[in-house]
């Protein structure tokens, strides 16, 4: 119930924020979400004794989001700055060479896992009609996630990846893909009338499959760090 109530409150707020605000204001929202994700990520990895460089990662994440806002310009320069700055931070603050790989690699992963992936929403928003493309992604993911949850609870029998997430099932995964496809069709009929249905279905299938692998990827991170929930900011999520 906490999960449902949170959705009832937050979904209209998020939709209204995206629809009625400019790309510049959306950029501020994206930065705020990335910084919260950065905090959750480093809170998890700290459980396995890797403190990383969360402040540096936050600064680099901010720069990466700005690169996305500028339509991907300066990404090569950003990559060079990122690698050099992370290594120099380790070089001037650490003495134990045995910790170097963990500190550097986990910090680098945090920047690209959190800001690198969430930053694509900024690219979408900058496109003509970009807010509708963001709504499309949200509907596909929300309906897929909901269908996978309830379909798995009702029909799930065959474990999907028991060594990663014991509660996920093959039946739940198929239900999730079906829910995503329904979401894609709904988006097409609702507000993407200018895009052919077959194109919506192809992109929806890709997003539905990748989304489930993304869910498993986070499960790997949580299992590795002994974390049940990656965050507690939103009740039930």
PDB file of C-alpha atoms in Angstrom:
ATOM      1  CA  UNK A   1       0.000   0.000   0.000  1.00  0.00           C
ATOM      2  CA  UNK A   2       2.881   2.376   0.725  1.00  0.00           C
ATOM      3  CA  UNK A   3       4.175   1.736  -2.778  1.00  0.00           C
ATOM      4  CA  UNK A   4       0.773   2.469  -4.344  1.00  0.00           C
ATOM      5  CA  UNK A   5       0.149   5.612  -2.281  1.00  0.00           C
ATOM      6  CA  UNK A   6       3.593   6.971  -3.132  1.00  0.00           C
ATOM      7  CA  UNK A   7       2.827   6.474  -6.809  1.00  0.00           C
ATOM      8  CA  UNK A   8      -0.559   8.177  -6.538  1.00  0.00           C
ATOM      9  CA  UNK A   9       1.097  11.249  -5.022  1.00  0.00           C
ATOM     10  CA  UNK A  10       4.299  11.414  -7.043  1.00  0.00           C
ATOM     11  CA  UNK A  11       3.275  10.351 -10.561  1.00  0.00           C
ATOM     12  CA  UNK A  12       0.986  13.370 -11.208  1.00  0.00           C
ATOM     13  CA  UNK A  13       3.604  15.669  -9.690  1.00  0.00           C
ATOM     14  CA  UNK A  14       6.365  14.298 -11.917  1.00  0.00           C
ATOM     15  CA  UNK A  15       4.185  14.396 -15.041  1.00  0.00           C
ATOM     16  CA  UNK A  16       3.120  17.973 -14.315  1.00  0.00           C
ATOM     17  CA  UNK A  17       6.693  19.046 -13.651  1.00  0.00           C
ATOM     18  CA  UNK A  18       7.931  17.593 -16.951  1.00  0.00           C
ATOM     19  CA  UNK A  19       5.026  18.861 -19.048  1.00  0.00           C
ATOM     20  CA  UNK A  20       4.726  22.413 -17.756  1.00  0.00           C
ATOM     21  CA  UNK A  21       8.372  23.338 -17.239  1.00  0.00           C
ATOM     22  CA  UNK A  22      11.146  24.287 -19.656  1.00  0.00           C
ATOM     23  CA  UNK A  23      14.182  22.127 -20.514  1.00  0.00           C
ATOM     24  CA  UNK A  24      16.229  24.366 -18.224  1.00  0.00           C
ATOM     25  CA  UNK A  25      14.012  23.648 -15.231  1.00  0.00           C
ATOM     26  CA  UNK A  26      13.986  19.952 -16.143  1.00  0.00           C
ATOM     27  CA  UNK A  27      17.791  20.076 -16.103  1.00  0.00           C
ATOM     28  CA  UNK A  28      17.626  21.186 -12.452  1.00  0.00           C
ATOM     29  CA  UNK A  29      15.326  18.252 -11.657  1.00  0.00           C
ATOM     30  CA  UNK A  30      17.668  15.837 -13.435  1.00  0.00           C
ATOM     31  CA  UNK A  31      20.657  17.152 -11.478  1.00  0.00           C
ATOM     32  CA  UNK A  32      18.773  16.752  -8.187  1.00  0.00           C
ATOM     33  CA  UNK A  33      17.818  13.156  -9.030  1.00  0.00           C
ATOM     34  CA  UNK A  34      21.380  12.327 -10.090  1.00  0.00           C
ATOM     35  CA  UNK A  35      22.807  13.726  -6.859  1.00  0.00           C
ATOM     36  CA  UNK A  36      20.333  11.646  -4.827  1.00  0.00           C
ATOM     37  CA  UNK A  37      21.270   8.591  -6.876  1.00  0.00           C
ATOM     38  CA  UNK A  38      24.939   9.354  -6.292  1.00  0.00           C
ATOM     39  CA  UNK A  39      24.290   9.430  -2.535  1.00  0.00           C
ATOM     40  CA  UNK A  40      22.417   6.114  -2.617  1.00  0.00           C
ATOM     41  CA  UNK A  41      25.136   4.470  -4.699  1.00  0.00           C
ATOM     42  CA  UNK A  42      28.025   5.437  -2.419  1.00  0.00           C
ATOM     43  CA  UNK A  43      25.969   4.556   0.657  1.00  0.00           C
ATOM     44  CA  UNK A  44      25.658   1.037  -0.746  1.00  0.00           C
ATOM     45  CA  UNK A  45      29.295   0.528  -1.724  1.00  0.00           C
ATOM     46  CA  UNK A  46      30.450   1.847   1.650  1.00  0.00           C
ATOM     47  CA  UNK A  47      28.919  -1.297   3.164  1.00  0.00           C
ATOM     48  CA  UNK A  48      31.703  -3.374   1.622  1.00  0.00           C
ATOM     49  CA  UNK A  49      34.431  -1.054   2.863  1.00  0.00           C
ATOM     50  CA  UNK A  50      34.862   1.001  -0.312  1.00  0.00           C
ATOM     51  CA  UNK A  51      34.421   4.664   0.494  1.00  0.00           C
ATOM     52  CA  UNK A  52      35.225   5.902  -2.997  1.00  0.00           C
ATOM     53  CA  UNK A  53      35.129   9.628  -3.709  1.00  0.00           C
ATOM     54  CA  UNK A  54      31.463  10.675  -3.498  1.00  0.00           C
ATOM     55  CA  UNK A  55      32.100  14.439  -3.580  1.00  0.00           C
ATOM     56  CA  UNK A  56      34.309  14.162  -6.667  1.00  0.00           C
ATOM     57  CA  UNK A  57      31.750  11.813  -8.231  1.00  0.00           C
ATOM     58  CA  UNK A  58      28.986  14.360  -7.574  1.00  0.00           C
ATOM     59  CA  UNK A  59      30.992  17.098  -9.300  1.00  0.00           C
ATOM     60  CA  UNK A  60      31.795  14.844 -12.260  1.00  0.00           C
ATOM     61  CA  UNK A  61      28.155  13.756 -12.453  1.00  0.00           C
ATOM     62  CA  UNK A  62      27.093  17.401 -12.615  1.00  0.00           C
ATOM     63  CA  UNK A  63      29.579  18.015 -15.445  1.00  0.00           C
ATOM     64  CA  UNK A  64      28.332  14.937 -17.314  1.00  0.00           C
ATOM     65  CA  UNK A  65      24.719  16.089 -17.086  1.00  0.00           C
ATOM     66  CA  UNK A  66      25.773  19.475 -18.453  1.00  0.00           C
ATOM     67  CA  UNK A  67      27.511  17.699 -21.358  1.00  0.00           C
ATOM     68  CA  UNK A  68      24.233  15.926 -22.097  1.00  0.00           C
ATOM     69  CA  UNK A  69      22.390  19.236 -21.915  1.00  0.00           C
ATOM     70  CA  UNK A  70      24.789  20.569 -24.556  1.00  0.00           C
ATOM     71  CA  UNK A  71      23.742  17.689 -26.844  1.00  0.00           C
ATOM     72  CA  UNK A  72      26.704  15.487 -26.052  1.00  0.00           C
ATOM     73  CA  UNK A  73      29.404  18.024 -26.741  1.00  0.00           C
ATOM     74  CA  UNK A  74      32.626  17.819 -24.737  1.00  0.00           C
ATOM     75  CA  UNK A  75      32.092  14.131 -23.863  1.00  0.00           C
ATOM     76  CA  UNK A  76      35.651  13.156 -24.989  1.00  0.00           C
ATOM     77  CA  UNK A  77      37.085  15.972 -22.878  1.00  0.00           C
ATOM     78  CA  UNK A  78      34.863  14.957 -19.987  1.00  0.00           C
ATOM     79  CA  UNK A  79      36.087  11.349 -20.187  1.00  0.00           C
ATOM     80  CA  UNK A  80      39.699  12.482 -20.037  1.00  0.00           C
ATOM     81  CA  UNK A  81      39.037  14.846 -17.116  1.00  0.00           C
ATOM     82  CA  UNK A  82      37.182  12.090 -15.258  1.00  0.00           C
ATOM     83  CA  UNK A  83      39.927   9.490 -15.552  1.00  0.00           C
ATOM     84  CA  UNK A  84      42.693  11.942 -14.660  1.00  0.00           C
ATOM     85  CA  UNK A  85      40.875  13.575 -11.735  1.00  0.00           C
ATOM     86  CA  UNK A  86      39.876  10.267 -10.124  1.00  0.00           C
ATOM     87  CA  UNK A  87      43.407   8.892 -10.371  1.00  0.00           C
ATOM     88  CA  UNK A  88      44.957  12.123  -9.067  1.00  0.00           C
ATOM     89  CA  UNK A  89      42.525  12.165  -6.143  1.00  0.00           C
ATOM     90  CA  UNK A  90      43.618   8.667  -5.183  1.00  0.00           C
ATOM     91  CA  UNK A  91      47.290   9.546  -5.727  1.00  0.00           C
ATOM     92  CA  UNK A  92      47.236  12.553  -3.392  1.00  0.00           C
ATOM     93  CA  UNK A  93      44.924  11.157  -0.684  1.00  0.00           C
ATOM     94  CA  UNK A  94      45.749   7.447  -0.388  1.00  0.00           C
ATOM     95  CA  UNK A  95      48.870   5.511   0.512  1.00  0.00           C
ATOM     96  CA  UNK A  96      47.706   1.891   0.257  1.00  0.00           C
ATOM     97  CA  UNK A  97      48.161   0.678  -3.314  1.00  0.00           C
ATOM     98  CA  UNK A  98      45.993  -2.359  -2.531  1.00  0.00           C
ATOM     99  CA  UNK A  99      42.935  -0.103  -2.346  1.00  0.00           C
ATOM    100  CA  UNK A 100      43.612   1.751  -5.587  1.00  0.00           C
ATOM    101  CA  UNK A 101      41.598  -0.424  -7.953  1.00  0.00           C
ATOM    102  CA  UNK A 102      38.487  -0.499  -5.765  1.00  0.00           C
ATOM    103  CA  UNK A 103      38.516   3.207  -5.001  1.00  0.00           C
ATOM    104  CA  UNK A 104      39.059   4.262  -8.610  1.00  0.00           C
ATOM    105  CA  UNK A 105      36.815   1.709 -10.324  1.00  0.00           C
ATOM    106  CA  UNK A 106      33.848   2.046  -7.958  1.00  0.00           C
ATOM    107  CA  UNK A 107      33.967   5.841  -8.258  1.00  0.00           C
ATOM    108  CA  UNK A 108      34.157   5.642 -12.048  1.00  0.00           C
ATOM    109  CA  UNK A 109      31.281   3.138 -12.135  1.00  0.00           C
ATOM    110  CA  UNK A 110      29.178   5.428  -9.956  1.00  0.00           C
ATOM    111  CA  UNK A 111      29.577   8.377 -12.303  1.00  0.00           C
ATOM    112  CA  UNK A 112      28.629   6.491 -15.455  1.00  0.00           C
ATOM    113  CA  UNK A 113      26.038   4.195 -13.855  1.00  0.00           C
ATOM    114  CA  UNK A 114      24.080   6.990 -12.206  1.00  0.00           C
ATOM    115  CA  UNK A 115      24.678  10.172 -14.221  1.00  0.00           C
ATOM    116  CA  UNK A 116      25.648   8.467 -17.470  1.00  0.00           C
ATOM    117  CA  UNK A 117      22.347   6.583 -17.714  1.00  0.00           C
ATOM    118  CA  UNK A 118      19.974   9.101 -16.110  1.00  0.00           C
ATOM    119  CA  UNK A 119      21.480  11.798 -18.319  1.00  0.00           C
ATOM    120  CA  UNK A 120      19.682  10.357 -21.346  1.00  0.00           C
ATOM    121  CA  UNK A 121      16.484  11.902 -19.999  1.00  0.00           C
ATOM    122  CA  UNK A 122      18.112  15.301 -20.548  1.00  0.00           C
ATOM    123  CA  UNK A 123      18.869  14.372 -24.159  1.00  0.00           C
ATOM    124  CA  UNK A 124      15.266  13.258 -24.646  1.00  0.00           C
ATOM    125  CA  UNK A 125      13.851  16.432 -23.116  1.00  0.00           C
ATOM    126  CA  UNK A 126      15.905  18.571 -25.481  1.00  0.00           C
ATOM    127  CA  UNK A 127      14.297  16.944 -28.544  1.00  0.00           C
ATOM    128  CA  UNK A 128      11.201  18.415 -30.149  1.00  0.00           C
ATOM    129  CA  UNK A 129       8.276  16.976 -28.195  1.00  0.00           C
ATOM    130  CA  UNK A 130      10.801  15.489 -25.809  1.00  0.00           C
ATOM    131  CA  UNK A 131       8.442  15.519 -22.837  1.00  0.00           C
ATOM    132  CA  UNK A 132       6.219  13.021 -24.655  1.00  0.00           C
ATOM    133  CA  UNK A 133       9.177  10.711 -25.253  1.00  0.00           C
ATOM    134  CA  UNK A 134       9.932  10.841 -21.524  1.00  0.00           C
ATOM    135  CA  UNK A 135       6.295  10.002 -20.773  1.00  0.00           C
ATOM    136  CA  UNK A 136       6.628   7.091 -23.219  1.00  0.00           C
ATOM    137  CA  UNK A 137       9.645   5.725 -21.339  1.00  0.00           C
ATOM    138  CA  UNK A 138       7.902   6.182 -17.987  1.00  0.00           C
ATOM    139  CA  UNK A 139       4.729   4.405 -19.088  1.00  0.00           C
ATOM    140  CA  UNK A 140       6.650   1.488 -20.589  1.00  0.00           C
ATOM    141  CA  UNK A 141       8.748   1.046 -17.439  1.00  0.00           C
ATOM    142  CA  UNK A 142       5.935   1.629 -14.936  1.00  0.00           C
ATOM    143  CA  UNK A 143       3.512  -0.771 -16.640  1.00  0.00           C
ATOM    144  CA  UNK A 144       6.237  -3.351 -17.184  1.00  0.00           C
ATOM    145  CA  UNK A 145       7.398  -3.166 -13.576  1.00  0.00           C
ATOM    146  CA  UNK A 146       3.838  -3.381 -12.246  1.00  0.00           C
ATOM    147  CA  UNK A 147       2.931  -6.324 -14.504  1.00  0.00           C
ATOM    148  CA  UNK A 148       6.139  -8.152 -13.561  1.00  0.00           C
ATOM    149  CA  UNK A 149       5.472  -7.644  -9.847  1.00  0.00           C
ATOM    150  CA  UNK A 150       1.881  -8.847  -9.808  1.00  0.00           C
ATOM    151  CA  UNK A 151       2.334 -11.426 -12.584  1.00  0.00           C
ATOM    152  CA  UNK A 152       5.288 -12.923 -10.741  1.00  0.00           C
ATOM    153  CA  UNK A 153       3.399 -13.050  -7.456  1.00  0.00           C
ATOM    154  CA  UNK A 154       0.379 -14.712  -9.086  1.00  0.00           C
ATOM    155  CA  UNK A 155       1.934 -17.060 -11.648  1.00  0.00           C
ATOM    156  CA  UNK A 156       5.650 -17.144 -10.863  1.00  0.00           C
ATOM    157  CA  UNK A 157       7.139 -20.614 -10.472  1.00  0.00           C
ATOM    158  CA  UNK A 158      10.389 -20.716 -12.465  1.00  0.00           C
ATOM    159  CA  UNK A 159      13.281 -18.703 -10.984  1.00  0.00           C
ATOM    160  CA  UNK A 160      14.764 -16.239 -13.448  1.00  0.00           C
ATOM    161  CA  UNK A 161      18.138 -15.654 -11.796  1.00  0.00           C
ATOM    162  CA  UNK A 162      18.092 -17.213  -8.307  1.00  0.00           C
ATOM    163  CA  UNK A 163      21.752 -16.376  -7.644  1.00  0.00           C
ATOM    164  CA  UNK A 164      20.977 -12.684  -8.209  1.00  0.00           C
ATOM    165  CA  UNK A 165      17.366 -12.139  -7.143  1.00  0.00           C
ATOM    166  CA  UNK A 166      15.528 -15.195  -5.742  1.00  0.00           C
ATOM    167  CA  UNK A 167      12.080 -13.591  -6.035  1.00  0.00           C
ATOM    168  CA  UNK A 168      12.232 -12.834  -9.759  1.00  0.00           C
ATOM    169  CA  UNK A 169      10.651 -15.460 -12.029  1.00  0.00           C
ATOM    170  CA  UNK A 170      10.514 -16.226 -15.733  1.00  0.00           C
ATOM    171  CA  UNK A 171       6.732 -15.847 -15.637  1.00  0.00           C
ATOM    172  CA  UNK A 172       7.104 -12.435 -14.016  1.00  0.00           C
ATOM    173  CA  UNK A 173       9.586 -11.406 -16.714  1.00  0.00           C
ATOM    174  CA  UNK A 174       7.147 -12.382 -19.481  1.00  0.00           C
ATOM    175  CA  UNK A 175       4.359 -10.550 -17.688  1.00  0.00           C
ATOM    176  CA  UNK A 176       6.612  -7.509 -17.439  1.00  0.00           C
ATOM    177  CA  UNK A 177       7.353  -7.579 -21.155  1.00  0.00           C
ATOM    178  CA  UNK A 178       3.636  -7.877 -21.881  1.00  0.00           C
ATOM    179  CA  UNK A 179       2.915  -4.935 -19.590  1.00  0.00           C
ATOM    180  CA  UNK A 180       5.582  -2.867 -21.358  1.00  0.00           C
ATOM    181  CA  UNK A 181       4.064  -3.658 -24.765  1.00  0.00           C
ATOM    182  CA  UNK A 182       0.642  -2.605 -23.509  1.00  0.00           C
ATOM    183  CA  UNK A 183       2.210   0.598 -22.243  1.00  0.00           C
ATOM    184  CA  UNK A 184       3.768   1.241 -25.651  1.00  0.00           C
ATOM    185  CA  UNK A 185       0.416   0.731 -27.375  1.00  0.00           C
ATOM    186  CA  UNK A 186      -1.281   3.041 -24.863  1.00  0.00           C
ATOM    187  CA  UNK A 187       1.352   5.733 -25.456  1.00  0.00           C
ATOM    188  CA  UNK A 188       0.919   5.392 -29.227  1.00  0.00           C
ATOM    189  CA  UNK A 189      -2.849   5.811 -29.001  1.00  0.00           C
ATOM    190  CA  UNK A 190      -2.692   8.532 -26.351  1.00  0.00           C
ATOM    191  CA  UNK A 191      -0.038  10.987 -27.480  1.00  0.00           C
ATOM    192  CA  UNK A 192       2.345   9.462 -30.053  1.00  0.00           C
ATOM    193  CA  UNK A 193      -0.024   9.370 -32.997  1.00  0.00           C
ATOM    194  CA  UNK A 194       2.695  10.607 -35.392  1.00  0.00           C
ATOM    195  CA  UNK A 195       4.878   7.528 -34.765  1.00  0.00           C
ATOM    196  CA  UNK A 196       3.996   4.252 -36.561  1.00  0.00           C
ATOM    197  CA  UNK A 197       2.720   1.511 -34.265  1.00  0.00           C
ATOM    198  CA  UNK A 198       5.392  -0.965 -35.361  1.00  0.00           C
ATOM    199  CA  UNK A 199       8.094   1.516 -34.371  1.00  0.00           C
ATOM    200  CA  UNK A 200       6.496   1.979 -30.937  1.00  0.00           C
ATOM    201  CA  UNK A 201       6.336  -1.790 -30.435  1.00  0.00           C
ATOM    202  CA  UNK A 202       9.968  -2.344 -31.459  1.00  0.00           C
ATOM    203  CA  UNK A 203      11.262   0.384 -29.150  1.00  0.00           C
ATOM    204  CA  UNK A 204       8.932  -0.800 -26.379  1.00  0.00           C
ATOM    205  CA  UNK A 205      10.233  -4.371 -26.632  1.00  0.00           C
ATOM    206  CA  UNK A 206      13.825  -3.141 -26.481  1.00  0.00           C
ATOM    207  CA  UNK A 207      13.085  -0.893 -23.485  1.00  0.00           C
ATOM    208  CA  UNK A 208      11.138  -3.647 -21.722  1.00  0.00           C
ATOM    209  CA  UNK A 209      13.975  -6.152 -22.082  1.00  0.00           C
ATOM    210  CA  UNK A 210      16.757  -3.715 -21.214  1.00  0.00           C
ATOM    211  CA  UNK A 211      14.741  -2.451 -18.257  1.00  0.00           C
ATOM    212  CA  UNK A 212      14.587  -5.935 -16.764  1.00  0.00           C
ATOM    213  CA  UNK A 213      18.322  -6.414 -17.233  1.00  0.00           C
ATOM    214  CA  UNK A 214      18.788  -3.026 -15.555  1.00  0.00           C
ATOM    215  CA  UNK A 215      16.710  -4.266 -12.628  1.00  0.00           C
ATOM    216  CA  UNK A 216      18.916  -7.364 -12.391  1.00  0.00           C
ATOM    217  CA  UNK A 217      22.032  -5.181 -12.572  1.00  0.00           C
ATOM    218  CA  UNK A 218      20.898  -3.202  -9.541  1.00  0.00           C
ATOM    219  CA  UNK A 219      20.056  -6.475  -7.776  1.00  0.00           C
ATOM    220  CA  UNK A 220      23.663  -7.571  -8.353  1.00  0.00           C
ATOM    221  CA  UNK A 221      24.892  -4.336  -6.781  1.00  0.00           C
ATOM    222  CA  UNK A 222      22.536  -4.662  -3.805  1.00  0.00           C
ATOM    223  CA  UNK A 223      23.372  -8.332  -3.236  1.00  0.00           C
ATOM    224  CA  UNK A 224      27.086  -7.617  -3.493  1.00  0.00           C
ATOM    225  CA  UNK A 225      26.827  -4.853  -0.893  1.00  0.00           C
ATOM    226  CA  UNK A 226      24.326  -6.641   1.353  1.00  0.00           C
ATOM    227  CA  UNK A 227      21.676  -3.972   0.816  1.00  0.00           C
ATOM    228  CA  UNK A 228      17.950  -4.781   0.831  1.00  0.00           C
ATOM    229  CA  UNK A 229      16.717  -1.388  -0.368  1.00  0.00           C
ATOM    230  CA  UNK A 230      18.886   1.046  -2.324  1.00  0.00           C
ATOM    231  CA  UNK A 231      17.136   4.013  -0.731  1.00  0.00           C
ATOM    232  CA  UNK A 232      14.402   5.075   1.662  1.00  0.00           C
ATOM    233  CA  UNK A 233      13.468   8.495   0.293  1.00  0.00           C
ATOM    234  CA  UNK A 234      10.195   7.306  -1.306  1.00  0.00           C
ATOM    235  CA  UNK A 235       8.073   5.034   0.942  1.00  0.00           C
ATOM    236  CA  UNK A 236       7.579   1.593  -0.561  1.00  0.00           C
ATOM    237  CA  UNK A 237      10.220   2.098  -3.260  1.00  0.00           C
TER     238      UNK A 237
END
